[in-house]
Tab-separated table of C-alpha atoms and ligand atoms in Angstrom:
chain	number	residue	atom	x	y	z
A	4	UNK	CA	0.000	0.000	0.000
A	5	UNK	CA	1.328	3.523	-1.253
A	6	UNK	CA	0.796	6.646	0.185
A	7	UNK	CA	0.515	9.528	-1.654
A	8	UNK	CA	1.126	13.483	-0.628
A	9	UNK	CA	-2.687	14.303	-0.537
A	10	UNK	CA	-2.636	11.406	2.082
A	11	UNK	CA	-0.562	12.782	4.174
A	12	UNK	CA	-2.109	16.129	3.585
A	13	UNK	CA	-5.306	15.196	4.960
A	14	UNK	CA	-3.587	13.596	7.612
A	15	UNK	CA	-3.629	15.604	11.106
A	16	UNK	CA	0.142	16.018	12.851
A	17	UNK	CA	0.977	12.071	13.724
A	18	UNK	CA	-1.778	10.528	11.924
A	19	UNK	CA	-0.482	6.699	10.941
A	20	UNK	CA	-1.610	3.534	9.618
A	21	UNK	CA	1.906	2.691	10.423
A	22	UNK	CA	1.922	0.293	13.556
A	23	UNK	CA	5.491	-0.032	13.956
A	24	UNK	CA	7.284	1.796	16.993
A	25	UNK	CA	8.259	4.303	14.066
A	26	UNK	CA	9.057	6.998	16.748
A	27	UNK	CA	11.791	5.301	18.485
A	28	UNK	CA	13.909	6.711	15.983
A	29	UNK	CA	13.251	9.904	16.039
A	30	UNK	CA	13.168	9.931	19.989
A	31	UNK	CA	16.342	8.433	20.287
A	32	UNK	CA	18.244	10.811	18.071
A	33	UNK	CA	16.378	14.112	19.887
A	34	UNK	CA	17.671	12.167	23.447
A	35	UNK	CA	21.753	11.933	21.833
A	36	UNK	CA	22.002	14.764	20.083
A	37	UNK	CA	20.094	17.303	22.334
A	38	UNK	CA	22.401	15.354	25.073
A	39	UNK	CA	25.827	16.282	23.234
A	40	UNK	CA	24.605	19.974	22.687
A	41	UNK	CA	24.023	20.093	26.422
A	42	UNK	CA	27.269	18.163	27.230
A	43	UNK	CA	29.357	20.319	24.379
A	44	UNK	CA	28.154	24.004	25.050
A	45	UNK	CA	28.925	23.012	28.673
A	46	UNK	CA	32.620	21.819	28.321
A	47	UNK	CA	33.083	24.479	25.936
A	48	UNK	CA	32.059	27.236	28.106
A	49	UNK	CA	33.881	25.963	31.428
A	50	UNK	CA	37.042	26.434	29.727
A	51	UNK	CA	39.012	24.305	32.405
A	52	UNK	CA	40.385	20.495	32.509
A	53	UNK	CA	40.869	19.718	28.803
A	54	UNK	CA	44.203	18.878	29.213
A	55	UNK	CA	46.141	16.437	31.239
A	56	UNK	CA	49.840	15.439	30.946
A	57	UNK	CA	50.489	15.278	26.793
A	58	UNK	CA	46.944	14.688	26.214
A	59	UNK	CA	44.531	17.687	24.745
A	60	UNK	CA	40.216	17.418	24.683
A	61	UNK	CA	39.448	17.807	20.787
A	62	UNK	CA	36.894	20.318	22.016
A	63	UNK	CA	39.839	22.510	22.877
A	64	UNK	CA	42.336	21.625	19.296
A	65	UNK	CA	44.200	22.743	18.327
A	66	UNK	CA	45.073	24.481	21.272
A	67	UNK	CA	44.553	28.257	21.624
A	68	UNK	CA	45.803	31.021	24.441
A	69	UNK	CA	44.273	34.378	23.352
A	70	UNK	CA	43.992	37.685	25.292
A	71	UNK	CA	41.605	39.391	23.475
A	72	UNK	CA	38.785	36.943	23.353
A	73	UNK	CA	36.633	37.048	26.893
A	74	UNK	CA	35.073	33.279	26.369
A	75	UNK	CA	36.741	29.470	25.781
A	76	UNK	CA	38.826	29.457	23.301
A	77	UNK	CA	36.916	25.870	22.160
A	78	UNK	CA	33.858	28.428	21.047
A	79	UNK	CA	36.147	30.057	18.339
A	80	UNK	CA	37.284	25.901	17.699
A	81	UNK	CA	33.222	24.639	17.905
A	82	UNK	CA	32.632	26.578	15.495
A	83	UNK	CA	33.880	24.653	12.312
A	84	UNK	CA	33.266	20.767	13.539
A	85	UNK	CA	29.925	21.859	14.877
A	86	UNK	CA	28.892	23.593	11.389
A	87	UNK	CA	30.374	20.642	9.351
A	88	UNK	CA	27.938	18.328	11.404
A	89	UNK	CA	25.101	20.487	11.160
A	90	UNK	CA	25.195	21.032	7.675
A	91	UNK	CA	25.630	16.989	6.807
A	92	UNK	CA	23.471	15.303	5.153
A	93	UNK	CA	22.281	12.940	7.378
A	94	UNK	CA	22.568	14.609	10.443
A	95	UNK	CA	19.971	17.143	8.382
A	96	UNK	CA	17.543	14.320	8.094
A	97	UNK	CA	17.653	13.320	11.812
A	98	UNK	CA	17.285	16.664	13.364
A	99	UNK	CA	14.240	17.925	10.923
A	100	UNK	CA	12.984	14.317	12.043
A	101	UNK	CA	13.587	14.289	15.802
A	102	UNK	CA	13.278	18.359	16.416
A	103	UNK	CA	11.210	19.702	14.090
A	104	UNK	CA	9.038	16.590	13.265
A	105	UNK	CA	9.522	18.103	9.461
A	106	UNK	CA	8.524	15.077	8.573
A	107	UNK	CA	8.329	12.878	12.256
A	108	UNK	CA	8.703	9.755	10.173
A	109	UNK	CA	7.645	8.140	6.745
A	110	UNK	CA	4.057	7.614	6.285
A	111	UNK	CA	3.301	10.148	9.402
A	112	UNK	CA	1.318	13.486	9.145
A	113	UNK	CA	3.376	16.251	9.308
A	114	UNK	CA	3.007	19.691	11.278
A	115	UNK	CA	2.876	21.442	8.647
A	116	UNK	CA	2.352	20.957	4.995
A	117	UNK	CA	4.197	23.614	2.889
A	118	UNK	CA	7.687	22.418	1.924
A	119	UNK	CA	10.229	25.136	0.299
A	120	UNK	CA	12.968	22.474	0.595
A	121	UNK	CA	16.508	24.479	1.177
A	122	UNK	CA	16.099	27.437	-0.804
A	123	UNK	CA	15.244	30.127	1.470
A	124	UNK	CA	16.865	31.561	4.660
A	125	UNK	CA	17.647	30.034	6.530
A	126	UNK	CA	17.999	27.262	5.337
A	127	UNK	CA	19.864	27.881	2.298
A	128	UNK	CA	22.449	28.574	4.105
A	129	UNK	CA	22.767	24.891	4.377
A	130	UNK	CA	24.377	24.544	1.148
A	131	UNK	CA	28.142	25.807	2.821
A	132	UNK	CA	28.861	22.349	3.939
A	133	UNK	CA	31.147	21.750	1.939
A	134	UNK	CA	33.035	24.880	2.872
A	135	UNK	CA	32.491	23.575	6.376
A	136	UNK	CA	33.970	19.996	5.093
A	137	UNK	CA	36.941	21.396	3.932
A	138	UNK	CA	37.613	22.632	7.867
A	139	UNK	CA	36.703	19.723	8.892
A	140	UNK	CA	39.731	17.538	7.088
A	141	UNK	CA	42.227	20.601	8.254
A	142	UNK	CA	41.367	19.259	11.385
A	143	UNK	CA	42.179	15.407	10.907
A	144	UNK	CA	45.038	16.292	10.889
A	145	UNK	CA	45.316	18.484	13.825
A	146	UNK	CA	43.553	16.147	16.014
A	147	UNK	CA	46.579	13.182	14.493
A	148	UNK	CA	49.189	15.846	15.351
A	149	UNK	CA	47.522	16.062	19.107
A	150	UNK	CA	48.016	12.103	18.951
A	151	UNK	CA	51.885	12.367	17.911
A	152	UNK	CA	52.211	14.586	20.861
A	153	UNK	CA	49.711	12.364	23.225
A	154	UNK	CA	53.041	9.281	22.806
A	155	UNK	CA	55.614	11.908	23.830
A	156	UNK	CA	55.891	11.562	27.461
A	157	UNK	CA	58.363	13.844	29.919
A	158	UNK	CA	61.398	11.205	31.120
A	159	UNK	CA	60.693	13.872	34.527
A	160	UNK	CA	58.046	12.753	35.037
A	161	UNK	CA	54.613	14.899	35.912
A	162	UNK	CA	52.927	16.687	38.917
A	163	UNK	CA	49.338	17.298	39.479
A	164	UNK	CA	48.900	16.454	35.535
A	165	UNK	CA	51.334	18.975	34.253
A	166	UNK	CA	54.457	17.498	32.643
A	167	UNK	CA	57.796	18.515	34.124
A	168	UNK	CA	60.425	20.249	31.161
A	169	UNK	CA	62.905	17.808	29.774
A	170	UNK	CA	63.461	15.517	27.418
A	171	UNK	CA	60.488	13.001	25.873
A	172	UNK	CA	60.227	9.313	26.008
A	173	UNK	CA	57.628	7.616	23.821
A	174	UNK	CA	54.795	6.335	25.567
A	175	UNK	CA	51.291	5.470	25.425
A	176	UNK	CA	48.079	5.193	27.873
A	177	UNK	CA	44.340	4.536	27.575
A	178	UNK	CA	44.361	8.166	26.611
A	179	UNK	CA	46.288	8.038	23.660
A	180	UNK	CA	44.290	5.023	22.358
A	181	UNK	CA	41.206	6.901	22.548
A	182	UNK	CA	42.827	10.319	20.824
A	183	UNK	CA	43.857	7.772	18.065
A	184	UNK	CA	40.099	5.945	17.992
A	185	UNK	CA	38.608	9.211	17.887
A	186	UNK	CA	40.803	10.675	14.950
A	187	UNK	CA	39.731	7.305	13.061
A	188	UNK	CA	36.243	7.256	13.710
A	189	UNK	CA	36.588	11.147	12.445
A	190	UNK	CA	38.810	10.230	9.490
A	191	UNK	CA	36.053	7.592	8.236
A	192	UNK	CA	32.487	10.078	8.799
A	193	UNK	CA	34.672	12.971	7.196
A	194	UNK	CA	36.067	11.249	4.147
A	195	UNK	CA	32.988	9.430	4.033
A	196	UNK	CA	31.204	12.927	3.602
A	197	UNK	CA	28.627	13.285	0.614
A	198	UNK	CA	29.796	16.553	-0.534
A	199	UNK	CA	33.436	14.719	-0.827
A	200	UNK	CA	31.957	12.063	-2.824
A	201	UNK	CA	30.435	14.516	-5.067
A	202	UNK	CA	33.822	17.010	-5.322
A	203	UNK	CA	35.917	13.752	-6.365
A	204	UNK	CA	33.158	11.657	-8.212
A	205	UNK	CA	30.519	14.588	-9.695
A	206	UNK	CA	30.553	16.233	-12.683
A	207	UNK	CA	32.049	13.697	-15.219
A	208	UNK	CA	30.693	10.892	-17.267
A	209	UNK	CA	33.844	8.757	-17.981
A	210	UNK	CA	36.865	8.475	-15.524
A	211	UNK	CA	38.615	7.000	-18.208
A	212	UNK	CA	38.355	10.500	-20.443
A	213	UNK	CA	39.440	12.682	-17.753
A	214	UNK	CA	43.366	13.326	-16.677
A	215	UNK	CA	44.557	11.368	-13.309
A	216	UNK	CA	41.184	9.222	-14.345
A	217	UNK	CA	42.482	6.183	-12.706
A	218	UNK	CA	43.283	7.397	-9.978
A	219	UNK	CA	40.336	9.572	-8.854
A	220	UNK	CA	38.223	6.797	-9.630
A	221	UNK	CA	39.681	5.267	-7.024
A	222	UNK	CA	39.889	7.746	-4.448
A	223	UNK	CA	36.038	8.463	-5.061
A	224	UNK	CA	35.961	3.952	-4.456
A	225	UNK	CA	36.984	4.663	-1.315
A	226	UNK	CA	34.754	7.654	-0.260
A	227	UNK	CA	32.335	5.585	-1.410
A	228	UNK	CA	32.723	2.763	0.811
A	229	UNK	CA	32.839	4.829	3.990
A	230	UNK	CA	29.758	6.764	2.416
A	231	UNK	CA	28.183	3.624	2.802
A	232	UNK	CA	28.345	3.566	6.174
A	233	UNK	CA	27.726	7.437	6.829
A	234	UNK	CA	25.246	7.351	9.483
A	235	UNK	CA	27.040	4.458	11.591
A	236	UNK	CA	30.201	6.918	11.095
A	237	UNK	CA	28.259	10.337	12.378
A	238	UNK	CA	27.014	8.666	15.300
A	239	UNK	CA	30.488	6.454	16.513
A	240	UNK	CA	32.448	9.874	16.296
A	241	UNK	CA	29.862	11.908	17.478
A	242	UNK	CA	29.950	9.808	20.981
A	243	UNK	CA	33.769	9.262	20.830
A	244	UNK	CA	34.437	12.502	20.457
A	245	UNK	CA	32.690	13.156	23.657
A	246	UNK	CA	34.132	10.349	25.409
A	247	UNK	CA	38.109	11.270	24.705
A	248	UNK	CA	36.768	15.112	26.601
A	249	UNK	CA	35.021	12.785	29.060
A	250	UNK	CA	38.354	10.737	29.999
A	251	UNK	CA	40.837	13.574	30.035
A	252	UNK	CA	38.481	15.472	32.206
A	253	UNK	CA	37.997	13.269	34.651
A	254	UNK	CA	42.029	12.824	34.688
A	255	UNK	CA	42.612	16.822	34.835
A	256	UNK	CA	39.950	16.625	37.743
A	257	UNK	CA	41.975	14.187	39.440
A	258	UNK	CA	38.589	11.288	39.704
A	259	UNK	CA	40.707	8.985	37.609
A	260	UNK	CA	44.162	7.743	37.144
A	261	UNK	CA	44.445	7.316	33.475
A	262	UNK	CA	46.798	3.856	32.532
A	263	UNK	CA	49.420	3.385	30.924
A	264	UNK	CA	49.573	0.723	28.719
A	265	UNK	CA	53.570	1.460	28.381
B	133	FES	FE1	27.689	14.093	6.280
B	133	FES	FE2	29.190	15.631	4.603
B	133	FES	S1	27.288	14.697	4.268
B	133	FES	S2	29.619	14.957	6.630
């Protein structure tokens, strides 16, 4: 059975025939993400414990000491991983799903039934994602520079979480495994990115007729297969991302000992 837009015209807000738990979904993503906005803006604006011993919070990288800005420096850092999400694709679906119920679900009457797409402000202004994307691989590799400097520990050892001057021995704890994780999981949703598919892969009917053919053909094979997995991407660096601030906190703030593995 079909349903067509006149259906769902006629259909009040939430009106179904669908008798599947269809808004788990959407209740689940408005419980993660409207959880990470609360945890984020919060760790941004304390501006305290995001370092500890040669590890750095990605909230606060790369790392920034400024006089004449009054807040965090991780707001003027927020700025460009927050956009990048905000403008993805997917993440575009599940917050017009979850927040503005624009549509709730498949199959489910809407609030409202006049749809100008993105082609009005604000949001047309949707369409600088890919501006955002480029940001967003600048800071791959910060975040794998603040892993080369998470192995380097002081031979001096460190007091109260602050590493004594000297010379470096290479090292690693459950710290630096999670900066790594973190700039992995980041490294697959951001080169998995739809607007980096479409930069590499758009625009051309023949790889074969094109210079370096070969060769972006199979760079866009390999955006592809993280593209395929987009979603599962968004969500594992969206909560590892979190996690890695989570862990060094909690170190900085002296409630854990972090481990090292060597
Ligand atoms: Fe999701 Fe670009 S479409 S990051």
């Amino acid at each position: 059975m079909t349903t067509s837009v006149r259906d769902l015209e006629e259909r009040g807000f939430g009106a179904t025939l669908r008798r599947d738990r269809w808004w788990i979904g959407p209740a689940l993503t408005a419980l993660v993400l409207g959880s990470f906005a609360i945890y984020a803006t919060w760790a941004a604006w304390t501006g305290i414990n995001y370092e500890w011993g040669p590890y750095l919070s990605p909230f606060y990288s790369p790392y920034i000491k400024t006089s004449w800005w009054p807040l965090s420096p991780a707001f003027l850092i927020l700025v460009f991983p927050l956009g990048f999400r905000s403008t993805c694709y997917y993440y575009r679906k599940a917050y017009y799903r979850a927040f503005f119920l624009d549509p709730v679900a498949c199959s489910v009457g809407e609030p409202r039934h006049h749809y100008n797409g993105e082609t009005r402000f604000p949001f047309i202004l949707q369409n600088v994602h890919r501006f955002f994307m480029y940001a967003a691989i600048i800071f791959i590799f910060i975040l794998a520079y603040d892993v080369f400097r998470a192995i380097r520990w002081p031979v001096n050892g460190m007091s109260g979480g602050v590493m004594a001057p000297g010379p470096r021995h290479l090292g690693i704890g459950v710290g630096t495994l999670m900066m790594v994780l973190n700039v992995i999981l980041l490294s697959c949703y951001t080169f998995g990115c739809h607007s980096l598919r479409h930069l590499i892969g758009g625009g051309i009917d023949c790889y074969s007729c094109v210079r370096a053919g070969r060769t972006r053909f199979q760079v866009w094979r390999g955006v592809t297969v993280l593209n395929k997995h987009h979603m599962l991407w968004a969500w594992c660096s969206l909560f590892l991302v979190a996690l890695t601030d989570v862990y060094i906190r909690l170190c900085a703030m002296g409630v854990i000992h972090d481990v090292r593995v060597f």
